[in-house]
Amino acid sequence: MEKKEDEKANKITFRSIPAFRGLFIDQCLAQATEHGFSETSLKQTSWGNLCKYFSEKYDCTITQKKLRNHWDYLRTQYVTWSRLLARTGHGYNAETNTFDWSEEQWIELDKTIKNASQFKNKGLEDAEKLQNLFDGKFSTGVNRDTPGRTEPPYVEMHI
């Protein structure tokens, strides 16, 4: 019985730590800059570094699975946000960081873009950092291929 109570006390949820989101994104950016990507995610070395960093910072065991789930959640949010921004006549209001669409437009958007309505009344928190993380703008080299890349890499033609 005592062991289960210790395990519960040693677990945290990311929502219970307001600063976690920004810190997680910053640490992921640092790891991606230092170690790069492995297909659609960070490299294994980076995940190990992140587990160690957050486990020590919050004095509990934080697994790679938990961090990966948070990564996937942020990436899904960013992809949804990007799809909304990419719409022709998107109605984005930079001052309020929201979209000026009618209720009918939101209903239609929810049919084509999963979870679009999560941005109905609020913008994407940390949008610029997430763009840097998932679009790879922080990396060097124009041929860098990253999960968020929508256009083919630049290829210089030599004649």
PDB file of N, CA and C in Angstrom, residues 21-124:
ATOM      1  N   ARG A  21       5.034  23.963 -20.384  1.00  0.00           N
ATOM      2  CA  ARG A  21       4.902  24.012 -21.846  1.00  0.00           C
ATOM      3  C   ARG A  21       6.053  24.792 -22.486  1.00  0.00           C
ATOM      4  N   GLY A  22       6.267  26.013 -22.023  1.00  0.00           N
ATOM      5  CA  GLY A  22       7.330  26.840 -22.582  1.00  0.00           C
ATOM      6  C   GLY A  22       8.705  26.243 -22.357  1.00  0.00           C
ATOM      7  N   LEU A  23       8.919  25.701 -21.164  1.00  0.00           N
ATOM      8  CA  LEU A  23      10.203  25.085 -20.845  1.00  0.00           C
ATOM      9  C   LEU A  23      10.438  23.848 -21.713  1.00  0.00           C
ATOM     10  N   PHE A  24       9.402  23.052 -21.895  1.00  0.00           N
ATOM     11  CA  PHE A  24       9.510  21.861 -22.738  1.00  0.00           C
ATOM     12  C   PHE A  24       9.881  22.247 -24.170  1.00  0.00           C
ATOM     13  N   ILE A  25       9.195  23.239 -24.711  1.00  0.00           N
ATOM     14  CA  ILE A  25       9.481  23.683 -26.079  1.00  0.00           C
ATOM     15  C   ILE A  25      10.915  24.202 -26.178  1.00  0.00           C
ATOM     16  N   ASP A  26      11.331  25.014 -25.205  1.00  0.00           N
ATOM     17  CA  ASP A  26      12.702  25.546 -25.211  1.00  0.00           C
ATOM     18  C   ASP A  26      13.735  24.423 -25.165  1.00  0.00           C
ATOM     19  N   GLN A  27      13.496  23.429 -24.316  1.00  0.00           N
ATOM     20  CA  GLN A  27      14.436  22.312 -24.201  1.00  0.00           C
ATOM     21  C   GLN A  27      14.455  21.468 -25.484  1.00  0.00           C
ATOM     22  N   CYS A  28      13.293  21.286 -26.099  1.00  0.00           N
ATOM     23  CA  CYS A  28      13.234  20.545 -27.371  1.00  0.00           C
ATOM     24  C   CYS A  28      13.985  21.294 -28.471  1.00  0.00           C
ATOM     25  N   LEU A  29      13.813  22.611 -28.516  1.00  0.00           N
ATOM     26  CA  LEU A  29      14.548  23.417 -29.496  1.00  0.00           C
ATOM     27  C   LEU A  29      16.053  23.278 -29.286  1.00  0.00           C
ATOM     28  N   ALA A  30      16.480  23.322 -28.036  1.00  0.00           N
ATOM     29  CA  ALA A  30      17.909  23.190 -27.733  1.00  0.00           C
ATOM     30  C   ALA A  30      18.425  21.817 -28.160  1.00  0.00           C
ATOM     31  N   GLN A  31      17.668  20.770 -27.875  1.00  0.00           N
ATOM     32  CA  GLN A  31      18.083  19.416 -28.253  1.00  0.00           C
ATOM     33  C   GLN A  31      18.097  19.241 -29.771  1.00  0.00           C
ATOM     34  N   ALA A  32      17.096  19.785 -30.439  1.00  0.00           N
ATOM     35  CA  ALA A  32      17.038  19.675 -31.899  1.00  0.00           C
ATOM     36  C   ALA A  32      18.191  20.428 -32.551  1.00  0.00           C
ATOM     37  N   THR A  33      18.528  21.565 -31.984  1.00  0.00           N
ATOM     38  CA  THR A  33      19.647  22.347 -32.513  1.00  0.00           C
ATOM     39  C   THR A  33      20.959  21.589 -32.318  1.00  0.00           C
ATOM     40  N   GLU A  34      21.112  20.971 -31.159  1.00  0.00           N
ATOM     41  CA  GLU A  34      22.355  20.267 -30.851  1.00  0.00           C
ATOM     42  C   GLU A  34      22.460  18.907 -31.543  1.00  0.00           C
ATOM     43  N   HIS A  35      21.354  18.143 -31.559  1.00  0.00           N
ATOM     44  CA  HIS A  35      21.418  16.757 -32.041  1.00  0.00           C
ATOM     45  C   HIS A  35      20.629  16.485 -33.317  1.00  0.00           C
ATOM     46  N   GLY A  36      19.742  17.393 -33.705  1.00  0.00           N
ATOM     47  CA  GLY A  36      18.954  17.193 -34.916  1.00  0.00           C
ATOM     48  C   GLY A  36      17.732  16.312 -34.699  1.00  0.00           C
ATOM     49  N   PHE A  37      17.155  15.873 -35.820  1.00  0.00           N
ATOM     50  CA  PHE A  37      15.928  15.088 -35.809  1.00  0.00           C
ATOM     51  C   PHE A  37      16.182  13.667 -36.275  1.00  0.00           C
ATOM     52  N   SER A  38      15.283  12.786 -35.895  1.00  0.00           N
ATOM     53  CA  SER A  38      15.233  11.431 -36.409  1.00  0.00           C
ATOM     54  C   SER A  38      13.839  11.253 -36.993  1.00  0.00           C
ATOM     55  N   GLU A  39      13.721  11.388 -38.286  1.00  0.00           N
ATOM     56  CA  GLU A  39      12.441  11.358 -39.003  1.00  0.00           C
ATOM     57  C   GLU A  39      11.506  12.435 -38.471  1.00  0.00           C
ATOM     58  N   THR A  40      10.425  12.068 -37.779  1.00  0.00           N
ATOM     59  CA  THR A  40       9.439  13.065 -37.345  1.00  0.00           C
ATOM     60  C   THR A  40       9.577  13.441 -35.879  1.00  0.00           C
ATOM     61  N   SER A  41      10.700  13.142 -35.284  1.00  0.00           N
ATOM     62  CA  SER A  41      10.859  13.385 -33.856  1.00  0.00           C
ATOM     63  C   SER A  41      12.308  13.753 -33.543  1.00  0.00           C
ATOM     64  N   LEU A  42      12.546  13.940 -32.268  1.00  0.00           N
ATOM     65  CA  LEU A  42      13.914  14.160 -31.816  1.00  0.00           C
ATOM     66  C   LEU A  42      14.672  12.841 -31.837  1.00  0.00           C
ATOM     67  N   LYS A  43      15.975  12.916 -31.782  1.00  0.00           N
ATOM     68  CA  LYS A  43      16.790  11.705 -31.725  1.00  0.00           C
ATOM     69  C   LYS A  43      16.714  11.091 -30.327  1.00  0.00           C
ATOM     70  N   GLN A  44      17.030   9.808 -30.250  1.00  0.00           N
ATOM     71  CA  GLN A  44      16.961   9.073 -28.982  1.00  0.00           C
ATOM     72  C   GLN A  44      17.816   9.737 -27.900  1.00  0.00           C
ATOM     73  N   THR A  45      18.977  10.220 -28.275  1.00  0.00           N
ATOM     74  CA  THR A  45      19.855  10.916 -27.329  1.00  0.00           C
ATOM     75  C   THR A  45      19.132  12.099 -26.700  1.00  0.00           C
ATOM     76  N   SER A  46      18.419  12.847 -27.520  1.00  0.00           N
ATOM     77  CA  SER A  46      17.687  14.019 -27.028  1.00  0.00           C
ATOM     78  C   SER A  46      16.589  13.618 -26.058  1.00  0.00           C
ATOM     79  N   TRP A  47      15.853  12.545 -26.380  1.00  0.00           N
ATOM     80  CA  TRP A  47      14.792  12.100 -25.463  1.00  0.00           C
ATOM     81  C   TRP A  47      15.384  11.694 -24.116  1.00  0.00           C
ATOM     82  N   GLY A  48      16.523  11.018 -24.141  1.00  0.00           N
ATOM     83  CA  GLY A  48      17.187  10.654 -22.887  1.00  0.00           C
ATOM     84  C   GLY A  48      17.595  11.886 -22.094  1.00  0.00           C
ATOM     85  N   ASN A  49      18.148  12.871 -22.788  1.00  0.00           N
ATOM     86  CA  ASN A  49      18.537  14.119 -22.125  1.00  0.00           C
ATOM     87  C   ASN A  49      17.330  14.832 -21.523  1.00  0.00           C
ATOM     88  N   LEU A  50      16.218  14.846 -22.255  1.00  0.00           N
ATOM     89  CA  LEU A  50      15.005  15.506 -21.761  1.00  0.00           C
ATOM     90  C   LEU A  50      14.433  14.781 -20.545  1.00  0.00           C
ATOM     91  N   CYS A  51      14.419  13.451 -20.588  1.00  0.00           N
ATOM     92  CA  CYS A  51      13.929  12.676 -19.436  1.00  0.00           C
ATOM     93  C   CYS A  51      14.755  12.995 -18.195  1.00  0.00           C
ATOM     94  N   LYS A  52      16.059  13.009 -18.364  1.00  0.00           N
ATOM     95  CA  LYS A  52      16.945  13.298 -17.236  1.00  0.00           C
ATOM     96  C   LYS A  52      16.719  14.722 -16.726  1.00  0.00           C
ATOM     97  N   TYR A  53      16.663  15.687 -17.629  1.00  0.00           N
ATOM     98  CA  TYR A  53      16.489  17.089 -17.248  1.00  0.00           C
ATOM     99  C   TYR A  53      15.200  17.293 -16.454  1.00  0.00           C
ATOM    100  N   PHE A  54      14.073  16.818 -17.003  1.00  0.00           N
ATOM    101  CA  PHE A  54      12.790  17.057 -16.338  1.00  0.00           C
ATOM    102  C   PHE A  54      12.625  16.217 -15.077  1.00  0.00           C
ATOM    103  N   SER A  55      13.180  15.018 -15.063  1.00  0.00           N
ATOM    104  CA  SER A  55      13.109  14.196 -13.852  1.00  0.00           C
ATOM    105  C   SER A  55      13.863  14.857 -12.706  1.00  0.00           C
ATOM    106  N   GLU A  56      15.032  15.411 -13.008  1.00  0.00           N
ATOM    107  CA  GLU A  56      15.810  16.108 -11.977  1.00  0.00           C
ATOM    108  C   GLU A  56      15.143  17.421 -11.574  1.00  0.00           C
ATOM    109  N   LYS A  57      14.633  18.154 -12.536  1.00  0.00           N
ATOM    110  CA  LYS A  57      14.020  19.450 -12.250  1.00  0.00           C
ATOM    111  C   LYS A  57      12.797  19.314 -11.354  1.00  0.00           C
ATOM    112  N   TYR A  58      11.971  18.289 -11.614  1.00  0.00           N
ATOM    113  CA  TYR A  58      10.728  18.135 -10.858  1.00  0.00           C
ATOM    114  C   TYR A  58      10.792  17.011  -9.829  1.00  0.00           C
ATOM    115  N   ASP A  59      11.987  16.454  -9.621  1.00  0.00           N
ATOM    116  CA  ASP A  59      12.219  15.444  -8.591  1.00  0.00           C
ATOM    117  C   ASP A  59      11.224  14.286  -8.691  1.00  0.00           C
ATOM    118  N   CYS A  60      11.073  13.767  -9.883  1.00  0.00           N
ATOM    119  CA  CYS A  60      10.222  12.603 -10.099  1.00  0.00           C
ATOM    120  C   CYS A  60      10.645  11.943 -11.407  1.00  0.00           C
ATOM    121  N   THR A  61      10.139  10.754 -11.641  1.00  0.00           N
ATOM    122  CA  THR A  61      10.478  10.042 -12.864  1.00  0.00           C
ATOM    123  C   THR A  61       9.550  10.482 -13.985  1.00  0.00           C
ATOM    124  N   ILE A  62      10.125  11.010 -15.037  1.00  0.00           N
ATOM    125  CA  ILE A  62       9.350  11.391 -16.215  1.00  0.00           C
ATOM    126  C   ILE A  62       9.854  10.538 -17.366  1.00  0.00           C
ATOM    127  N   THR A  63       8.959   9.767 -17.932  1.00  0.00           N
ATOM    128  CA  THR A  63       9.333   8.805 -18.970  1.00  0.00           C
ATOM    129  C   THR A  63       9.373   9.442 -20.354  1.00  0.00           C
ATOM    130  N   GLN A  64      10.095   8.761 -21.241  1.00  0.00           N
ATOM    131  CA  GLN A  64      10.148   9.213 -22.627  1.00  0.00           C
ATOM    132  C   GLN A  64       8.750   9.173 -23.236  1.00  0.00           C
ATOM    133  N   LYS A  65       7.965   8.170 -22.878  1.00  0.00           N
ATOM    134  CA  LYS A  65       6.608   8.065 -23.423  1.00  0.00           C
ATOM    135  C   LYS A  65       5.781   9.297 -23.063  1.00  0.00           C
ATOM    136  N   LYS A  66       5.904   9.741 -21.823  1.00  0.00           N
ATOM    137  CA  LYS A  66       5.142  10.915 -21.388  1.00  0.00           C
ATOM    138  C   LYS A  66       5.591  12.162 -22.163  1.00  0.00           C
ATOM    139  N   LEU A  67       6.891  12.304 -22.344  1.00  0.00           N
ATOM    140  CA  LEU A  67       7.409  13.448 -23.096  1.00  0.00           C
ATOM    141  C   LEU A  67       7.020  13.360 -24.570  1.00  0.00           C
ATOM    142  N   ARG A  68       7.077  12.157 -25.148  1.00  0.00           N
ATOM    143  CA  ARG A  68       6.683  11.976 -26.548  1.00  0.00           C
ATOM    144  C   ARG A  68       5.209  12.301 -26.750  1.00  0.00           C
ATOM    145  N   ASN A  69       4.376  11.901 -25.788  1.00  0.00           N
ATOM    146  CA  ASN A  69       2.951  12.220 -25.881  1.00  0.00           C
ATOM    147  C   ASN A  69       2.742  13.733 -25.900  1.00  0.00           C
ATOM    148  N   HIS A  70       3.518  14.446 -25.091  1.00  0.00           N
ATOM    149  CA  HIS A  70       3.398  15.903 -25.063  1.00  0.00           C
ATOM    150  C   HIS A  70       3.897  16.497 -26.384  1.00  0.00           C
ATOM    151  N   TRP A  71       4.986  15.972 -26.916  1.00  0.00           N
ATOM    152  CA  TRP A  71       5.508  16.380 -28.224  1.00  0.00           C
ATOM    153  C   TRP A  71       4.425  16.204 -29.292  1.00  0.00           C
ATOM    154  N   ASP A  72       3.803  15.020 -29.315  1.00  0.00           N
ATOM    155  CA  ASP A  72       2.764  14.736 -30.311  1.00  0.00           C
ATOM    156  C   ASP A  72       1.569  15.668 -30.157  1.00  0.00           C
ATOM    157  N   TYR A  73       1.206  15.964 -28.917  1.00  0.00           N
ATOM    158  CA  TYR A  73       0.104  16.895 -28.653  1.00  0.00           C
ATOM    159  C   TYR A  73       0.424  18.285 -29.212  1.00  0.00           C
ATOM    160  N   LEU A  74       1.629  18.778 -28.942  1.00  0.00           N
ATOM    161  CA  LEU A  74       2.036  20.096 -29.438  1.00  0.00           C
ATOM    162  C   LEU A  74       2.118  20.115 -30.961  1.00  0.00           C
ATOM    163  N   ARG A  75       2.638  19.048 -31.537  1.00  0.00           N
ATOM    164  CA  ARG A  75       2.748  18.983 -32.994  1.00  0.00           C
ATOM    165  C   ARG A  75       1.358  18.981 -33.638  1.00  0.00           C
ATOM    166  N   THR A  76       0.429  18.246 -33.048  1.00  0.00           N
ATOM    167  CA  THR A  76      -0.941  18.219 -33.562  1.00  0.00           C
ATOM    168  C   THR A  76      -1.574  19.600 -33.481  1.00  0.00           C
ATOM    169  N   GLN A  77      -1.362  20.285 -32.358  1.00  0.00           N
ATOM    170  CA  GLN A  77      -1.877  21.650 -32.231  1.00  0.00           C
ATOM    171  C   GLN A  77      -1.284  22.546 -33.312  1.00  0.00           C
ATOM    172  N   TYR A  78       0.016  22.452 -33.506  1.00  0.00           N
ATOM    173  CA  TYR A  78       0.690  23.300 -34.486  1.00  0.00           C
ATOM    174  C   TYR A  78       0.206  23.004 -35.910  1.00  0.00           C
ATOM    175  N   VAL A  79       0.053  21.736 -36.252  1.00  0.00           N
ATOM    176  CA  VAL A  79      -0.406  21.374 -37.597  1.00  0.00           C
ATOM    177  C   VAL A  79      -1.814  21.910 -37.834  1.00  0.00           C
ATOM    178  N   THR A  80      -2.680  21.783 -36.844  1.00  0.00           N
ATOM    179  CA  THR A  80      -4.046  22.308 -36.969  1.00  0.00           C
ATOM    180  C   THR A  80      -4.007  23.813 -37.174  1.00  0.00           C
ATOM    181  N   TRP A  81      -3.238  24.507 -36.358  1.00  0.00           N
ATOM    182  CA  TRP A  81      -3.091  25.965 -36.454  1.00  0.00           C
ATOM    183  C   TRP A  81      -2.563  26.362 -37.833  1.00  0.00           C
ATOM    184  N   SER A  82      -1.562  25.655 -38.306  1.00  0.00           N
ATOM    185  CA  SER A  82      -0.968  25.953 -39.615  1.00  0.00           C
ATOM    186  C   SER A  82      -1.973  25.761 -40.741  1.00  0.00           C
ATOM    187  N   ARG A  83      -2.777  24.726 -40.634  1.00  0.00           N
ATOM    188  CA  ARG A  83      -3.796  24.490 -41.661  1.00  0.00           C
ATOM    189  C   ARG A  83      -4.823  25.614 -41.669  1.00  0.00           C
ATOM    190  N   LEU A  84      -5.160  26.136 -40.498  1.00  0.00           N
ATOM    191  CA  LEU A  84      -6.096  27.263 -40.434  1.00  0.00           C
ATOM    192  C   LEU A  84      -5.476  28.509 -41.058  1.00  0.00           C
ATOM    193  N   LEU A  85      -4.213  28.772 -40.744  1.00  0.00           N
ATOM    194  CA  LEU A  85      -3.530  29.938 -41.310  1.00  0.00           C
ATOM    195  C   LEU A  85      -3.376  29.834 -42.821  1.00  0.00           C
ATOM    196  N   ALA A  86      -3.254  28.634 -43.327  1.00  0.00           N
ATOM    197  CA  ALA A  86      -3.014  28.429 -44.754  1.00  0.00           C
ATOM    198  C   ALA A  86      -4.272  28.584 -45.603  1.00  0.00           C
ATOM    199  N   ARG A  87      -5.412  28.647 -44.979  1.00  0.00           N
ATOM    200  CA  ARG A  87      -6.662  28.778 -45.740  1.00  0.00           C
ATOM    201  C   ARG A  87      -6.709  30.118 -46.467  1.00  0.00           C
ATOM    202  N   THR A  88      -7.163  30.094 -47.694  1.00  0.00           N
ATOM    203  CA  THR A  88      -7.329  31.318 -48.468  1.00  0.00           C
ATOM    204  C   THR A  88      -8.383  32.178 -47.790  1.00  0.00           C
ATOM    205  N   GLY A  89      -8.069  33.460 -47.594  1.00  0.00           N
ATOM    206  CA  GLY A  89      -9.007  34.348 -46.902  1.00  0.00           C
ATOM    207  C   GLY A  89      -9.225  33.896 -45.477  1.00  0.00           C
ATOM    208  N   HIS A  90      -8.119  33.531 -44.816  1.00  0.00           N
ATOM    209  CA  HIS A  90      -8.212  32.887 -43.510  1.00  0.00           C
ATOM    210  C   HIS A  90      -8.816  33.736 -42.406  1.00  0.00           C
ATOM    211  N   GLY A  91      -8.899  35.037 -42.545  1.00  0.00           N
ATOM    212  CA  GLY A  91      -9.531  35.862 -41.520  1.00  0.00           C
ATOM    213  C   GLY A  91      -8.745  35.955 -40.229  1.00  0.00           C
ATOM    214  N   TYR A  92      -7.440  35.777 -40.310  1.00  0.00           N
ATOM    215  CA  TYR A  92      -6.613  35.824 -39.104  1.00  0.00           C
ATOM    216  C   TYR A  92      -6.418  37.260 -38.656  1.00  0.00           C
ATOM    217  N   ASN A  93      -6.605  37.497 -37.367  1.00  0.00           N
ATOM    218  CA  ASN A  93      -6.422  38.812 -36.772  1.00  0.00           C
ATOM    219  C   ASN A  93      -5.165  38.752 -35.902  1.00  0.00           C
ATOM    220  N   ALA A  94      -4.085  39.346 -36.374  1.00  0.00           N
ATOM    221  CA  ALA A  94      -2.805  39.282 -35.667  1.00  0.00           C
ATOM    222  C   ALA A  94      -2.845  39.992 -34.315  1.00  0.00           C
ATOM    223  N   GLU A  95      -3.688  41.002 -34.181  1.00  0.00           N
ATOM    224  CA  GLU A  95      -3.775  41.734 -32.912  1.00  0.00           C
ATOM    225  C   GLU A  95      -4.345  40.868 -31.798  1.00  0.00           C
ATOM    226  N   THR A  96      -5.363  40.087 -32.124  1.00  0.00           N
ATOM    227  CA  THR A  96      -5.994  39.239 -31.109  1.00  0.00           C
ATOM    228  C   THR A  96      -5.495  37.805 -31.161  1.00  0.00           C
ATOM    229  N   ASN A  97      -4.701  37.479 -32.181  1.00  0.00           N
ATOM    230  CA  ASN A  97      -4.179  36.128 -32.368  1.00  0.00           C
ATOM    231  C   ASN A  97      -5.317  35.113 -32.537  1.00  0.00           C
ATOM    232  N   THR A  98      -6.410  35.546 -33.174  1.00  0.00           N
ATOM    233  CA  THR A  98      -7.563  34.677 -33.400  1.00  0.00           C
ATOM    234  C   THR A  98      -8.044  34.818 -34.841  1.00  0.00           C
ATOM    235  N   PHE A  99      -9.026  33.999 -35.191  1.00  0.00           N
ATOM    236  CA  PHE A  99      -9.617  34.031 -36.525  1.00  0.00           C
ATOM    237  C   PHE A  99     -10.996  34.660 -36.447  1.00  0.00           C
ATOM    238  N   ASP A 100     -11.310  35.517 -37.413  1.00  0.00           N
ATOM    239  CA  ASP A 100     -12.600  36.207 -37.461  1.00  0.00           C
ATOM    240  C   ASP A 100     -13.554  35.459 -38.383  1.00  0.00           C
ATOM    241  N   TRP A 101     -14.000  34.282 -37.958  1.00  0.00           N
ATOM    242  CA  TRP A 101     -14.907  33.477 -38.759  1.00  0.00           C
ATOM    243  C   TRP A 101     -16.252  33.351 -38.068  1.00  0.00           C
ATOM    244  N   SER A 102     -17.275  33.176 -38.869  1.00  0.00           N
ATOM    245  CA  SER A 102     -18.626  33.004 -38.328  1.00  0.00           C
ATOM    246  C   SER A 102     -18.776  31.598 -37.740  1.00  0.00           C
ATOM    247  N   GLU A 103     -19.833  31.409 -36.979  1.00  0.00           N
ATOM    248  CA  GLU A 103     -20.122  30.097 -36.393  1.00  0.00           C
ATOM    249  C   GLU A 103     -20.273  29.034 -37.488  1.00  0.00           C
ATOM    250  N   GLU A 104     -20.917  29.405 -38.587  1.00  0.00           N
ATOM    251  CA  GLU A 104     -21.106  28.471 -39.696  1.00  0.00           C
ATOM    252  C   GLU A 104     -19.761  28.049 -40.297  1.00  0.00           C
ATOM    253  N   GLN A 105     -18.841  29.006 -40.424  1.00  0.00           N
ATOM    254  CA  GLN A 105     -17.513  28.682 -40.959  1.00  0.00           C
ATOM    255  C   GLN A 105     -16.766  27.726 -40.024  1.00  0.00           C
ATOM    256  N   TRP A 106     -16.886  27.935 -38.722  1.00  0.00           N
ATOM    257  CA  TRP A 106     -16.228  27.045 -37.763  1.00  0.00           C
ATOM    258  C   TRP A 106     -16.801  25.634 -37.848  1.00  0.00           C
ATOM    259  N   ILE A 107     -18.102  25.530 -38.023  1.00  0.00           N
ATOM    260  CA  ILE A 107     -18.731  24.210 -38.150  1.00  0.00           C
ATOM    261  C   ILE A 107     -18.185  23.490 -39.377  1.00  0.00           C
ATOM    262  N   GLU A 108     -18.066  24.203 -40.488  1.00  0.00           N
ATOM    263  CA  GLU A 108     -17.515  23.612 -41.710  1.00  0.00           C
ATOM    264  C   GLU A 108     -16.038  23.251 -41.534  1.00  0.00           C
ATOM    265  N   LEU A 109     -15.288  24.116 -40.877  1.00  0.00           N
ATOM    266  CA  LEU A 109     -13.863  23.847 -40.655  1.00  0.00           C
ATOM    267  C   LEU A 109     -13.655  22.607 -39.803  1.00  0.00           C
ATOM    268  N   ASP A 110     -14.501  22.436 -38.793  1.00  0.00           N
ATOM    269  CA  ASP A 110     -14.376  21.258 -37.931  1.00  0.00           C
ATOM    270  C   ASP A 110     -14.600  19.958 -38.702  1.00  0.00           C
ATOM    271  N   LYS A 111     -15.315  20.034 -39.800  1.00  0.00           N
ATOM    272  CA  LYS A 111     -15.546  18.844 -40.620  1.00  0.00           C
ATOM    273  C   LYS A 111     -14.309  18.467 -41.421  1.00  0.00           C
ATOM    274  N   THR A 112     -13.496  19.454 -41.778  1.00  0.00           N
ATOM    275  CA  THR A 112     -12.334  19.194 -42.632  1.00  0.00           C
ATOM    276  C   THR A 112     -10.998  19.249 -41.890  1.00  0.00           C
ATOM    277  N   ILE A 113     -10.952  19.983 -40.789  1.00  0.00           N
ATOM    278  CA  ILE A 113      -9.714  20.092 -40.007  1.00  0.00           C
ATOM    279  C   ILE A 113     -10.025  19.657 -38.581  1.00  0.00           C
ATOM    280  N   LYS A 114      -9.516  18.490 -38.210  1.00  0.00           N
ATOM    281  CA  LYS A 114      -9.800  17.928 -36.890  1.00  0.00           C
ATOM    282  C   LYS A 114      -9.394  18.902 -35.780  1.00  0.00           C
ATOM    283  N   ASN A 115     -10.293  19.114 -34.846  1.00  0.00           N
ATOM    284  CA  ASN A 115     -10.072  19.971 -33.672  1.00  0.00           C
ATOM    285  C   ASN A 115      -9.808  21.433 -34.003  1.00  0.00           C
ATOM    286  N   ALA A 116     -10.266  21.892 -35.135  1.00  0.00           N
ATOM    287  CA  ALA A 116     -10.054  23.292 -35.522  1.00  0.00           C
ATOM    288  C   ALA A 116     -10.673  24.251 -34.517  1.00  0.00           C
ATOM    289  N   SER A 117     -11.804  23.887 -33.960  1.00  0.00           N
ATOM    290  CA  SER A 117     -12.526  24.808 -33.079  1.00  0.00           C
ATOM    291  C   SER A 117     -11.804  25.095 -31.765  1.00  0.00           C
ATOM    292  N   GLN A 118     -10.738  24.358 -31.465  1.00  0.00           N
ATOM    293  CA  GLN A 118      -9.969  24.686 -30.262  1.00  0.00           C
ATOM    294  C   GLN A 118      -9.363  26.085 -30.360  1.00  0.00           C
ATOM    295  N   PHE A 119      -9.266  26.608 -31.588  1.00  0.00           N
ATOM    296  CA  PHE A 119      -8.709  27.943 -31.800  1.00  0.00           C
ATOM    297  C   PHE A 119      -9.788  28.983 -32.105  1.00  0.00           C
ATOM    298  N   LYS A 120     -10.996  28.650 -31.793  1.00  0.00           N
ATOM    299  CA  LYS A 120     -12.118  29.547 -32.065  1.00  0.00           C
ATOM    300  C   LYS A 120     -12.028  30.837 -31.250  1.00  0.00           C
ATOM    301  N   ASN A 121     -11.641  30.729 -29.994  1.00  0.00           N
ATOM    302  CA  ASN A 121     -11.605  31.895 -29.104  1.00  0.00           C
ATOM    303  C   ASN A 121     -10.221  32.228 -28.572  1.00  0.00           C
ATOM    304  N   LYS A 122      -9.229  31.471 -28.979  1.00  0.00           N
ATOM    305  CA  LYS A 122      -7.867  31.727 -28.504  1.00  0.00           C
ATOM    306  C   LYS A 122      -6.881  31.305 -29.574  1.00  0.00           C
ATOM    307  N   GLY A 123      -5.727  31.918 -29.522  1.00  0.00           N
ATOM    308  CA  GLY A 123      -4.694  31.584 -30.489  1.00  0.00           C
ATOM    309  C   GLY A 123      -3.848  30.418 -30.021  1.00  0.00           C
ATOM    310  N   LEU A 124      -2.864  30.091 -30.819  1.00  0.00           N
ATOM    311  CA  LEU A 124      -1.920  29.038 -30.469  1.00  0.00           C
ATOM    312  C   LEU A 124      -0.856  29.629 -29.556  1.00  0.00           C
TER     313      LEU A 124
END
